Amino acid sequence: MLTLRNLGKTYANDVRALEGFSLTVAPGEIVAVIGGSGCGKSTLLRLISGLDNASRGSVELNGDVVRQPHPLINLIFQEPRLLPWLTVANNVGFGLAEIEGEDRRQQIELALKKVGLADLAQRWPKELSGGQAQRVAIARALVTQPEVLLLDEPFSALDAFTRADLQDHLLGIWDETRPTLLLVTHDIDEALVLADRVIVMRPWPGRILDEIKVDLPRKRDRTSAAFETVKRQLFKALDTSLQLS
Amino acid sequence: MADLAETGIKTEVKTSRSIAASVFYGATRQATAAIIVPALGLLFWEVSVAAGWFSGRLMPPPSRVLATLWTLLKSGELFNHIGITTARVFFGFVLGTVTATIAGAVTGYFGLARRLIDPSLQALRSIPSIAWVPLFILWFGIFEASKVALIAVGVFFPVYLGVSGAILSVDRKIVEVGRIFRLSGFTLVRRVMMPAVFPAYVIALRSGLGLGWMFVVAAEFMGASEGLGYLLVDGQQLGKPDQIMAAIITFAIIGKVTDSLLMAAAAPFLTWQDSYRREG
């Protein structure tokens, strides 16, 4: 259970990026956070991942307060951020420093299989396409079996085809072990295809404006009437958020 | 359809092959163009001395320089000088590199150390290194120690600047990946920072080595009885320009060879680099 209590962040230059953010995410739930720039979306993930510390409030995972990067929380960035001097396999194994030999090899292979890139294990990152690189990044985050996976606009740099493909892929992976996913995005369709709940943010400082439940069975049909209805609802909320900025 | 695809592939192969060919011929042509002027110059000098237009006393023709080089080589004298000079460069390079790497790593990594030490080092850097010679002779005597110290000073600064600059410019985004996997302190340095700065470090070592060869000449000018620098001074004092030129050519060759060795040693660790020249 991931609990965010009254989270707030003020940066050194007195910019209030986030204010009074409270949210509880159940194990295995997928929550999308959506909003324009200045809504503190990225700040939110930096606080939960422990990369930055909150100015106010707290992040708790199963009752433990998170102040620095936590073994059960992993973050997938907007860019793949692969380490260019490691092969694909060693990038995936980056978080397995304590595990060696055959065990390590098997875990890497399994993670690469999950993202469908088992045959690229010995390549260098420079030899991958954007979509492949992002999949390796997902495998790298998965290999340590996190309970909470944070995703910061993970597919926004990809073309529409690759993006839809990776969204399906992510759902497939999620379905196997059901980790908690907290996804920040500015793509309405992405939020609605993936999430159980969509949190709509408003800017300056970033706060929660609205919450929309997406009660549709997966895998969701983007063209169905029910999808359209929720989409209209979300558009309306985003419109309000936009007018406040 | 199949035919079309096939012809399409064939033309593609053809064009890529002809591109490769034209690149190859282009490079050869460029190399030829680069050689023409110096080759003609050397030929002209050889011919004009042979024809008696010039005496060639102060500027010996290529054949005489090569003959001198051959004599020095055959007597084994040249190897002796090369060995001595290389040893001086080696020890100076190792000393300079080790201290510069430590200093650069400390000032690059710790902000406080940078604020305390870096300004002083930058001030010392602006002193022309040759100006240290008299002091080093007083401190270390006229034998090997002062020479090695001078070379080490020459090597120190480019390596120091390279290391501390490279550490300061390590991509924050990649460091964050390390932090997400809960690396900190020395593990973060070893697994993220060190590989990230390695390419810049190799470049710093190469410029350090280049300066090492420059400073060994200055060091050997300040009183040596052996070494390539001694050959230069000896050639000047006894009026043997052919010996001076032979020494200069030797410097050029071993400078290039040591640089290539350094690059070759680093190359296996740099295959991952996504640079323009390594693509493919």
Coordinates of C-alpha atoms in Angstrom, one line a residue:
Chain A
M1 CA 0.0 0.0 0.0
L2 CA 1.5 3.3 -1.1
T3 CA 0.3 6.3 0.9
L4 CA 1.1 9.9 0.2
R5 CA 0.2 12.3 3.0
N6 CA -0.2 16.0 2.3
L7 CA 2.9 16.0 0.1
G8 CA 4.4 19.4 -0.7
K9 CA 7.6 20.6 -2.4
T10 CA 9.1 24.0 -2.5
Y11 CA 12.4 24.3 -4.5
A12 CA 15.3 26.4 -3.4
N13 CA 14.2 29.2 -5.8
D14 CA 10.9 29.5 -3.8
V15 CA 8.9 27.8 -6.6
R16 CA 6.1 25.9 -5.0
A17 CA 5.9 22.9 -7.3
L18 CA 3.5 20.7 -5.3
E19 CA 1.1 21.3 -2.5
G20 CA -1.2 19.2 -0.3
F21 CA -1.0 16.0 -2.4
S22 CA -2.7 13.1 -0.7
L23 CA -3.3 9.8 -2.3
T24 CA -3.6 6.1 -1.4
V25 CA -2.8 3.5 -4.0
A26 CA -3.8 -0.1 -3.4
P27 CA -1.4 -2.9 -4.2
G28 CA -1.8 -3.8 -7.9
E29 CA -3.7 -0.7 -8.8
I30 CA -2.8 1.4 -11.8
V31 CA -3.1 5.1 -11.2
A32 CA -2.4 7.8 -13.9
V33 CA -1.6 11.4 -13.0
I34 CA -2.4 13.8 -15.8
G35 CA -2.0 17.6 -16.2
G36 CA -0.2 20.2 -18.2
S37 CA 3.3 21.5 -17.4
G38 CA 3.7 23.2 -14.1
C39 CA 1.4 20.8 -12.3
G40 CA 4.2 19.2 -10.4
K41 CA 3.8 15.8 -12.0
S42 CA 7.5 15.0 -12.3
T43 CA 8.2 16.5 -8.9
L44 CA 5.6 14.0 -7.5
L45 CA 7.5 11.0 -8.9
R46 CA 10.8 12.4 -7.7
L47 CA 9.5 12.6 -4.2
I48 CA 8.0 9.1 -4.2
S49 CA 11.1 7.6 -5.7
G50 CA 13.2 9.3 -3.0
L51 CA 15.4 11.2 -5.5
D52 CA 14.2 14.4 -3.8
N53 CA 12.9 15.0 -0.4
A54 CA 9.5 16.5 0.3
S55 CA 9.3 19.9 2.0
R56 CA 6.0 18.9 3.7
G57 CA 4.2 15.7 4.2
S58 CA 5.4 12.1 3.8
V59 CA 5.6 9.1 1.4
E60 CA 4.9 5.8 3.0
L61 CA 5.1 2.3 1.6
N62 CA 3.5 -0.4 3.7
G63 CA 3.9 1.9 6.7
D64 CA 7.6 2.6 6.1
V65 CA 8.4 6.3 5.5
V66 CA 10.4 6.7 2.2
R67 CA 13.1 9.3 2.4
Q68 CA 15.6 7.9 -0.1
P69 CA 15.4 5.4 -3.0
H70 CA 13.6 2.3 -1.7
P71 CA 14.3 -1.3 -2.8
L72 CA 10.7 -1.9 -3.6
I73 CA 10.1 1.3 -5.6
N74 CA 11.5 1.8 -9.0
L75 CA 11.2 4.6 -11.5
I76 CA 11.2 4.5 -15.3
F77 CA 12.2 7.8 -16.8
Q78 CA 10.9 9.6 -19.8
E79 CA 14.2 8.7 -21.6
P80 CA 15.6 5.2 -21.4
R81 CA 18.7 6.4 -19.6
L82 CA 20.6 3.2 -20.3
L83 CA 24.2 3.2 -19.3
P84 CA 26.0 3.3 -22.7
W85 CA 29.1 1.4 -21.5
L86 CA 27.1 -1.7 -20.5
T87 CA 25.5 -4.2 -22.9
V88 CA 21.8 -4.7 -22.9
A89 CA 22.1 -7.7 -20.6
N90 CA 24.3 -5.8 -18.1
N91 CA 22.0 -2.8 -18.2
V92 CA 19.2 -5.0 -17.2
G93 CA 21.3 -6.6 -14.5
F94 CA 22.4 -3.2 -13.2
G95 CA 20.2 -3.5 -10.1
L96 CA 21.4 -7.1 -9.4
A97 CA 24.8 -6.2 -8.1
E98 CA 24.7 -8.7 -5.2
I99 CA 23.5 -11.6 -7.4
E100 CA 26.1 -13.4 -9.5
G101 CA 26.6 -16.2 -11.9
E102 CA 23.9 -18.4 -13.3
D103 CA 21.2 -16.9 -11.1
R104 CA 21.9 -13.5 -12.4
R105 CA 22.0 -14.6 -16.0
Q106 CA 18.6 -16.3 -15.6
Q107 CA 17.0 -13.3 -14.0
I108 CA 18.3 -11.0 -16.8
E109 CA 17.1 -13.4 -19.4
L110 CA 13.7 -13.7 -17.8
A111 CA 13.3 -9.9 -17.6
L112 CA 14.4 -9.5 -21.3
K113 CA 12.0 -12.2 -22.4
K114 CA 9.2 -10.3 -20.6
V115 CA 9.9 -7.3 -22.8
G116 CA 10.5 -9.4 -25.9
L117 CA 14.1 -8.6 -26.4
A118 CA 15.9 -11.8 -25.4
D119 CA 17.9 -11.9 -28.6
L120 CA 19.4 -8.4 -28.2
A121 CA 21.1 -9.3 -24.9
Q122 CA 24.6 -8.7 -26.2
R123 CA 24.0 -5.5 -28.1
W124 CA 25.2 -2.0 -27.0
P125 CA 22.6 0.6 -26.2
K126 CA 23.7 2.6 -29.2
E127 CA 22.5 -0.1 -31.5
L128 CA 18.8 0.0 -30.2
S129 CA 15.9 1.9 -31.5
G130 CA 14.0 4.3 -29.2
G131 CA 11.3 1.7 -28.5
Q132 CA 13.8 -1.1 -27.8
A133 CA 15.8 1.1 -25.5
Q134 CA 12.7 2.0 -23.5
R135 CA 11.8 -1.7 -23.2
V136 CA 15.3 -2.4 -21.9
A137 CA 14.7 0.3 -19.3
I138 CA 11.5 -1.4 -18.3
A139 CA 13.3 -4.7 -18.0
R140 CA 15.9 -3.1 -15.9
A141 CA 13.3 -1.8 -13.5
L142 CA 11.4 -5.1 -13.4
V143 CA 14.4 -7.2 -12.7
T144 CA 14.5 -6.2 -9.0
Q145 CA 10.8 -7.1 -8.7
P146 CA 9.6 -3.7 -7.3
E147 CA 6.3 -3.5 -5.6
V148 CA 5.7 0.0 -6.9
L149 CA 6.7 1.0 -10.4
L150 CA 6.7 4.7 -11.1
L151 CA 6.6 5.8 -14.8
D152 CA 7.4 9.4 -15.8
E153 CA 5.9 9.9 -19.2
P154 CA 7.6 6.8 -20.3
F155 CA 6.3 6.6 -23.9
S156 CA 6.1 10.3 -24.7
A157 CA 9.3 10.3 -26.9
L158 CA 8.0 7.4 -29.0
D159 CA 6.0 7.4 -32.2
A160 CA 2.2 6.5 -32.0
F161 CA 2.6 2.9 -33.2
T162 CA 5.4 2.1 -30.8
R163 CA 3.6 3.8 -28.0
A164 CA 0.4 1.8 -28.4
D165 CA 2.5 -1.4 -28.7
L166 CA 4.4 -0.6 -25.5
Q167 CA 1.2 0.3 -23.6
D168 CA -0.2 -3.1 -24.4
H169 CA 3.1 -4.7 -23.5
L170 CA 3.2 -2.9 -20.1
L171 CA -0.3 -4.1 -19.3
G172 CA 0.8 -7.7 -20.2
I173 CA 3.8 -7.4 -17.8
W174 CA 1.7 -5.9 -15.1
D175 CA -0.8 -8.7 -15.4
E176 CA 1.8 -11.3 -14.5
T177 CA 2.9 -10.0 -11.1
R178 CA 0.5 -7.1 -10.5
P179 CA 2.8 -4.4 -9.2
T180 CA 1.4 -1.0 -8.3
L181 CA 1.8 1.3 -11.2
L182 CA 1.8 5.1 -10.8
L183 CA 2.1 6.7 -14.2
V184 CA 2.6 10.4 -15.0
T185 CA 1.4 11.4 -18.5
H186 CA 0.0 14.2 -20.6
D187 CA -1.6 11.7 -23.0
I188 CA -5.3 11.3 -22.4
D189 CA -5.6 8.1 -24.3
E190 CA -2.6 6.6 -22.5
A191 CA -4.2 7.4 -19.1
L192 CA -7.5 5.9 -20.1
V193 CA -6.1 2.8 -21.7
L194 CA -3.9 1.9 -18.7
A195 CA -5.3 3.3 -15.4
D196 CA -8.0 2.3 -12.9
R197 CA -8.1 5.9 -11.7
V198 CA -6.9 9.1 -13.3
I199 CA -5.9 12.0 -11.1
V200 CA -6.2 15.4 -12.8
M201 CA -3.8 18.0 -11.6
R202 CA -4.0 21.8 -11.6
P203 CA -1.0 24.1 -11.7
W204 CA 0.9 26.8 -9.6
P205 CA 1.3 25.1 -7.3
G206 CA 0.5 21.6 -8.4
R207 CA -2.5 20.2 -6.6
I208 CA -5.2 17.6 -7.2
L209 CA -8.1 19.0 -9.1
D210 CA -10.2 15.9 -9.8
E211 CA -10.2 12.2 -9.8
I212 CA -11.9 10.1 -12.5
K213 CA -12.6 6.4 -12.2
V214 CA -12.1 4.3 -15.3
D215 CA -14.3 1.3 -14.7
L216 CA -13.8 -0.5 -18.0
P217 CA -12.5 -4.1 -18.4
R218 CA -9.1 -4.5 -20.0
K219 CA -7.9 -4.7 -22.7
R220 CA -9.8 -1.5 -23.5
D221 CA -11.3 -0.7 -26.8
R222 CA -10.3 2.9 -27.6
T223 CA -13.3 3.3 -30.0
S224 CA -16.0 2.0 -27.7
A225 CA -18.8 4.3 -26.5
A226 CA -18.0 3.7 -22.9
F227 CA -14.4 4.8 -23.5
E228 CA -15.6 7.9 -25.3
T229 CA -17.8 8.8 -22.3
V230 CA -15.0 8.6 -19.8
K231 CA -12.8 10.5 -22.2
R232 CA -15.3 13.3 -22.4
Q233 CA -15.4 13.5 -18.7
L234 CA -11.6 13.7 -18.5
F235 CA -11.5 16.3 -21.2
K236 CA -13.9 18.5 -19.2
A237 CA -11.7 18.2 -16.0
L238 CA -8.6 19.0 -18.0
D239 CA -10.3 22.0 -19.5
T240 CA -10.9 23.3 -16.0
S241 CA -7.3 22.6 -15.1
L242 CA -6.2 24.6 -18.2
Q243 CA -8.3 27.6 -17.3
L244 CA -6.7 27.7 -13.9
S245 CA -3.2 28.0 -15.3
Chain B
M1 CA 6.3 -7.6 -57.0
A2 CA 9.1 -10.0 -56.1
D3 CA 11.1 -8.9 -59.1
L4 CA 10.7 -5.3 -58.1
A5 CA 11.8 -5.9 -54.6
E6 CA 14.8 -7.8 -55.8
T7 CA 16.0 -5.1 -58.1
G8 CA 15.4 -2.6 -55.4
I9 CA 17.7 -4.5 -53.1
K10 CA 20.3 -4.9 -55.8
T11 CA 20.5 -1.2 -56.5
E12 CA 20.8 -0.5 -52.9
V13 CA 23.7 -2.8 -52.5
K14 CA 25.3 -1.3 -55.5
T15 CA 25.0 2.2 -54.3
S16 CA 26.3 1.4 -50.8
R17 CA 29.3 -0.3 -52.4
S18 CA 30.0 2.6 -54.7
I19 CA 29.7 5.0 -51.8
A20 CA 32.2 2.9 -49.8
A21 CA 34.5 2.9 -52.9
S22 CA 34.3 6.6 -53.4
V23 CA 35.0 7.2 -49.7
F24 CA 38.1 5.0 -50.0
Y25 CA 39.4 6.7 -53.1
G26 CA 38.5 10.1 -51.6
A27 CA 40.7 9.3 -48.5
T28 CA 43.5 8.0 -50.7
R29 CA 43.4 11.1 -52.8
Q30 CA 43.4 13.3 -49.8
A31 CA 46.4 11.5 -48.4
T32 CA 48.2 11.8 -51.7
A33 CA 47.4 15.5 -51.9
A34 CA 48.8 16.0 -48.4
I35 CA 52.1 14.3 -49.2
I36 CA 52.8 16.1 -52.5
V37 CA 54.0 19.4 -51.1
P38 CA 56.5 18.1 -48.4
A39 CA 57.7 15.3 -50.8
L40 CA 58.4 17.9 -53.6
G41 CA 60.1 20.1 -51.0
L42 CA 62.4 17.3 -49.8
L43 CA 63.2 16.3 -53.4
F44 CA 64.0 19.8 -54.3
W45 CA 66.4 20.2 -51.4
E46 CA 68.1 16.9 -52.1
V47 CA 68.5 17.8 -55.8
S48 CA 69.7 21.3 -55.1
V49 CA 72.4 20.2 -52.7
A50 CA 73.5 17.4 -55.0
A51 CA 73.7 20.0 -57.9
G52 CA 75.8 22.2 -55.7
W53 CA 73.3 25.2 -55.6
F54 CA 73.4 25.1 -51.8
S55 CA 76.1 23.8 -49.5
G56 CA 73.5 22.1 -47.2
R57 CA 75.9 22.7 -44.3
L58 CA 73.3 24.1 -42.0
M59 CA 70.4 22.4 -43.6
P60 CA 71.5 18.9 -44.6
P61 CA 69.6 17.1 -47.3
P62 CA 67.3 14.2 -46.4
S63 CA 69.8 11.6 -47.5
R64 CA 72.4 12.9 -45.0
V65 CA 69.9 13.0 -42.2
L66 CA 68.9 9.4 -42.9
A67 CA 72.5 8.4 -43.1
T68 CA 73.1 9.9 -39.7
L69 CA 70.0 8.3 -38.3
W70 CA 71.3 4.9 -39.7
T71 CA 74.7 5.4 -38.1
L72 CA 73.2 6.2 -34.7
L73 CA 70.9 3.2 -35.1
K74 CA 73.6 0.8 -36.1
S75 CA 76.0 1.8 -33.3
G76 CA 73.1 1.2 -30.8
E77 CA 73.6 4.7 -29.6
L78 CA 70.2 5.8 -30.7
F79 CA 68.5 3.0 -28.7
N80 CA 70.4 4.1 -25.6
H81 CA 69.2 7.7 -26.0
I82 CA 65.6 6.6 -26.8
G83 CA 65.6 4.3 -23.7
I84 CA 66.8 7.1 -21.4
T85 CA 64.4 9.7 -22.7
T86 CA 61.5 7.2 -22.7
A87 CA 62.2 6.2 -19.2
R88 CA 62.2 9.9 -18.1
V89 CA 58.9 10.5 -19.8
F90 CA 57.5 7.3 -18.4
F91 CA 58.3 8.1 -14.8
G92 CA 57.2 11.8 -15.2
F93 CA 54.0 10.7 -16.9
V94 CA 53.2 8.2 -14.2
L95 CA 53.9 10.6 -11.4
G96 CA 52.0 13.4 -13.0
T97 CA 49.1 11.3 -14.0
V98 CA 48.6 9.6 -10.6
T99 CA 48.7 12.9 -8.7
A100 CA 46.5 14.7 -11.3
T101 CA 44.0 11.9 -11.3
I102 CA 43.7 12.0 -7.5
A103 CA 43.5 15.8 -7.4
G104 CA 41.1 15.9 -10.3
A105 CA 38.9 13.3 -8.8
V106 CA 38.8 14.9 -5.4
T107 CA 38.1 18.4 -6.7
G108 CA 35.6 17.1 -9.2
Y109 CA 33.6 15.1 -6.7
F110 CA 33.8 17.2 -3.5
G111 CA 32.5 20.8 -3.8
L112 CA 34.4 21.9 -0.7
A113 CA 37.7 20.5 -2.0
R114 CA 37.1 22.2 -5.3
R115 CA 36.5 25.6 -3.6
L116 CA 39.6 25.1 -1.5
I117 CA 42.1 23.6 -3.9
D118 CA 41.1 24.4 -7.5
P119 CA 41.8 28.2 -7.4
S120 CA 45.4 27.5 -6.2
L121 CA 46.0 24.9 -8.9
Q122 CA 44.6 27.2 -11.5
A123 CA 47.0 29.9 -10.4
L124 CA 49.9 27.5 -10.5
R125 CA 48.8 26.4 -13.9
S126 CA 49.3 29.9 -15.3
I127 CA 53.0 29.7 -14.4
P128 CA 55.0 28.7 -17.5
S129 CA 56.2 25.3 -16.5
I130 CA 59.8 26.0 -17.7
A131 CA 60.0 28.7 -15.1
W132 CA 60.2 25.9 -12.5
V133 CA 63.5 24.7 -13.9
P134 CA 65.9 26.7 -11.7
L135 CA 63.9 25.9 -8.6
F136 CA 63.7 22.2 -9.4
I137 CA 67.5 22.1 -9.9
L138 CA 68.0 23.7 -6.5
W139 CA 65.6 21.4 -4.9
F140 CA 66.2 18.1 -6.7
G141 CA 69.7 18.5 -8.1
I142 CA 70.7 18.3 -11.8
F143 CA 70.2 14.6 -12.2
E144 CA 67.1 12.5 -12.8
A145 CA 64.8 13.8 -10.0
S146 CA 64.6 17.4 -11.3
K147 CA 63.9 16.1 -14.9
V148 CA 61.2 13.8 -13.8
A149 CA 59.6 16.5 -11.6
L150 CA 59.5 18.9 -14.5
I151 CA 57.9 16.4 -16.8
A152 CA 55.4 15.5 -14.1
V153 CA 54.4 19.1 -13.8
G154 CA 53.8 19.3 -17.5
V155 CA 51.7 16.2 -17.5
F156 CA 49.8 17.2 -14.3
F157 CA 47.7 20.1 -15.6
P158 CA 46.0 18.7 -18.7
V159 CA 45.2 15.5 -16.9
Y160 CA 43.9 17.4 -13.8
L161 CA 41.7 19.7 -15.9
G162 CA 40.4 16.7 -17.9
V163 CA 39.5 14.6 -14.9
S164 CA 37.9 17.3 -12.8
G165 CA 36.0 18.7 -15.8
A166 CA 34.8 15.3 -16.8
I167 CA 33.5 14.5 -13.4
L168 CA 31.7 17.8 -13.2
S169 CA 30.0 17.2 -16.5
V170 CA 28.8 13.6 -15.8
D171 CA 25.2 13.5 -16.8
R172 CA 22.9 14.0 -13.8
K173 CA 20.3 11.8 -15.5
I174 CA 22.7 8.8 -15.4
V175 CA 23.7 9.5 -11.8
E176 CA 20.0 9.4 -10.9
V177 CA 19.7 5.9 -12.4
G178 CA 22.5 4.9 -10.0
R179 CA 20.6 6.5 -7.1
I180 CA 17.3 4.8 -8.0
F181 CA 19.2 1.5 -7.6
R182 CA 20.4 2.8 -4.3
L183 CA 24.1 3.2 -5.2
S184 CA 25.9 5.8 -3.2
G185 CA 29.4 6.8 -2.2
F186 CA 32.1 4.7 -3.7
T187 CA 29.8 2.2 -5.4
L188 CA 28.2 5.1 -7.3
V189 CA 31.6 6.4 -8.3
R190 CA 32.9 2.9 -9.4
R191 CA 29.8 1.8 -11.3
V192 CA 28.6 5.1 -12.8
M193 CA 31.1 8.0 -12.5
M194 CA 34.2 6.1 -13.5
P195 CA 32.9 4.6 -16.7
A196 CA 31.2 7.8 -17.6
V197 CA 34.4 9.9 -17.4
F198 CA 36.6 7.2 -19.0
P199 CA 36.5 8.6 -22.6
A200 CA 37.4 12.1 -21.4
Y201 CA 40.1 10.6 -19.2
V202 CA 41.7 8.9 -22.2
I203 CA 41.8 12.2 -24.1
A204 CA 43.3 13.9 -21.0
L205 CA 46.0 11.2 -20.8
R206 CA 46.8 11.7 -24.5
S207 CA 47.3 15.4 -24.1
G208 CA 49.3 14.7 -20.9
L209 CA 51.5 12.3 -22.7
G210 CA 52.0 14.8 -25.5
L211 CA 53.1 17.4 -23.0
G212 CA 55.4 14.9 -21.4
W213 CA 57.3 14.5 -24.6
M214 CA 57.5 18.3 -24.9
F215 CA 58.8 18.7 -21.4
V216 CA 61.4 16.0 -21.6
V217 CA 63.2 18.1 -24.2
A218 CA 63.2 21.1 -21.8
A219 CA 64.4 18.8 -19.0
E220 CA 67.2 17.4 -21.1
F221 CA 68.3 20.9 -22.1
M222 CA 69.0 21.6 -18.5
G223 CA 72.1 19.4 -18.5
A224 CA 72.0 15.8 -19.6
S225 CA 74.7 13.6 -21.0
E226 CA 72.3 11.1 -22.5
G227 CA 68.8 11.2 -24.2
L228 CA 67.3 12.6 -27.3
G229 CA 67.4 16.1 -25.9
Y230 CA 71.1 15.7 -25.3
L231 CA 71.5 14.8 -29.0
L232 CA 69.8 18.1 -29.8
V233 CA 72.1 20.2 -27.6
D234 CA 75.1 18.2 -28.7
G235 CA 74.2 18.7 -32.3
Q236 CA 73.9 22.4 -31.8
Q237 CA 77.2 22.8 -29.9
L238 CA 79.2 20.7 -32.3
G239 CA 77.5 22.1 -35.4
K240 CA 75.8 18.8 -36.5
P241 CA 72.4 19.8 -37.9
D242 CA 72.0 16.3 -39.3
Q243 CA 72.1 14.9 -35.8
I244 CA 69.6 17.5 -34.6
M245 CA 67.2 16.6 -37.4
A246 CA 67.7 12.8 -36.8
A247 CA 66.7 13.5 -33.1
I248 CA 63.7 15.5 -34.1
I249 CA 62.5 12.7 -36.5
T250 CA 63.0 10.2 -33.7
F251 CA 60.9 12.3 -31.3
A252 CA 58.1 12.5 -33.9
I253 CA 58.1 8.7 -34.4
I254 CA 58.2 7.7 -30.7
G255 CA 55.7 10.4 -29.8
K256 CA 53.3 9.0 -32.3
V257 CA 54.0 5.4 -31.4
T258 CA 53.4 6.0 -27.6
D259 CA 50.2 7.9 -28.4
S260 CA 49.0 5.0 -30.6
L261 CA 49.8 2.5 -27.9
L262 CA 47.8 4.5 -25.4
M263 CA 44.8 4.6 -27.8
A264 CA 45.1 0.9 -28.6
A265 CA 45.2 0.1 -24.9
A266 CA 42.0 2.1 -24.3
A267 CA 40.1 1.1 -27.4
P268 CA 38.7 -2.2 -26.1
F269 CA 37.1 -0.3 -23.3
L270 CA 35.5 2.3 -25.6
T271 CA 33.7 0.1 -28.2
W272 CA 30.4 1.2 -26.6
Q273 CA 30.9 4.8 -27.6
D274 CA 28.3 6.2 -29.9
S275 CA 30.5 8.6 -31.8
Y276 CA 30.4 9.7 -35.3
R277 CA 33.6 8.0 -36.4
R278 CA 32.8 4.6 -34.8
E279 CA 29.3 4.2 -36.2
G280 CA 28.4 0.9 -37.8

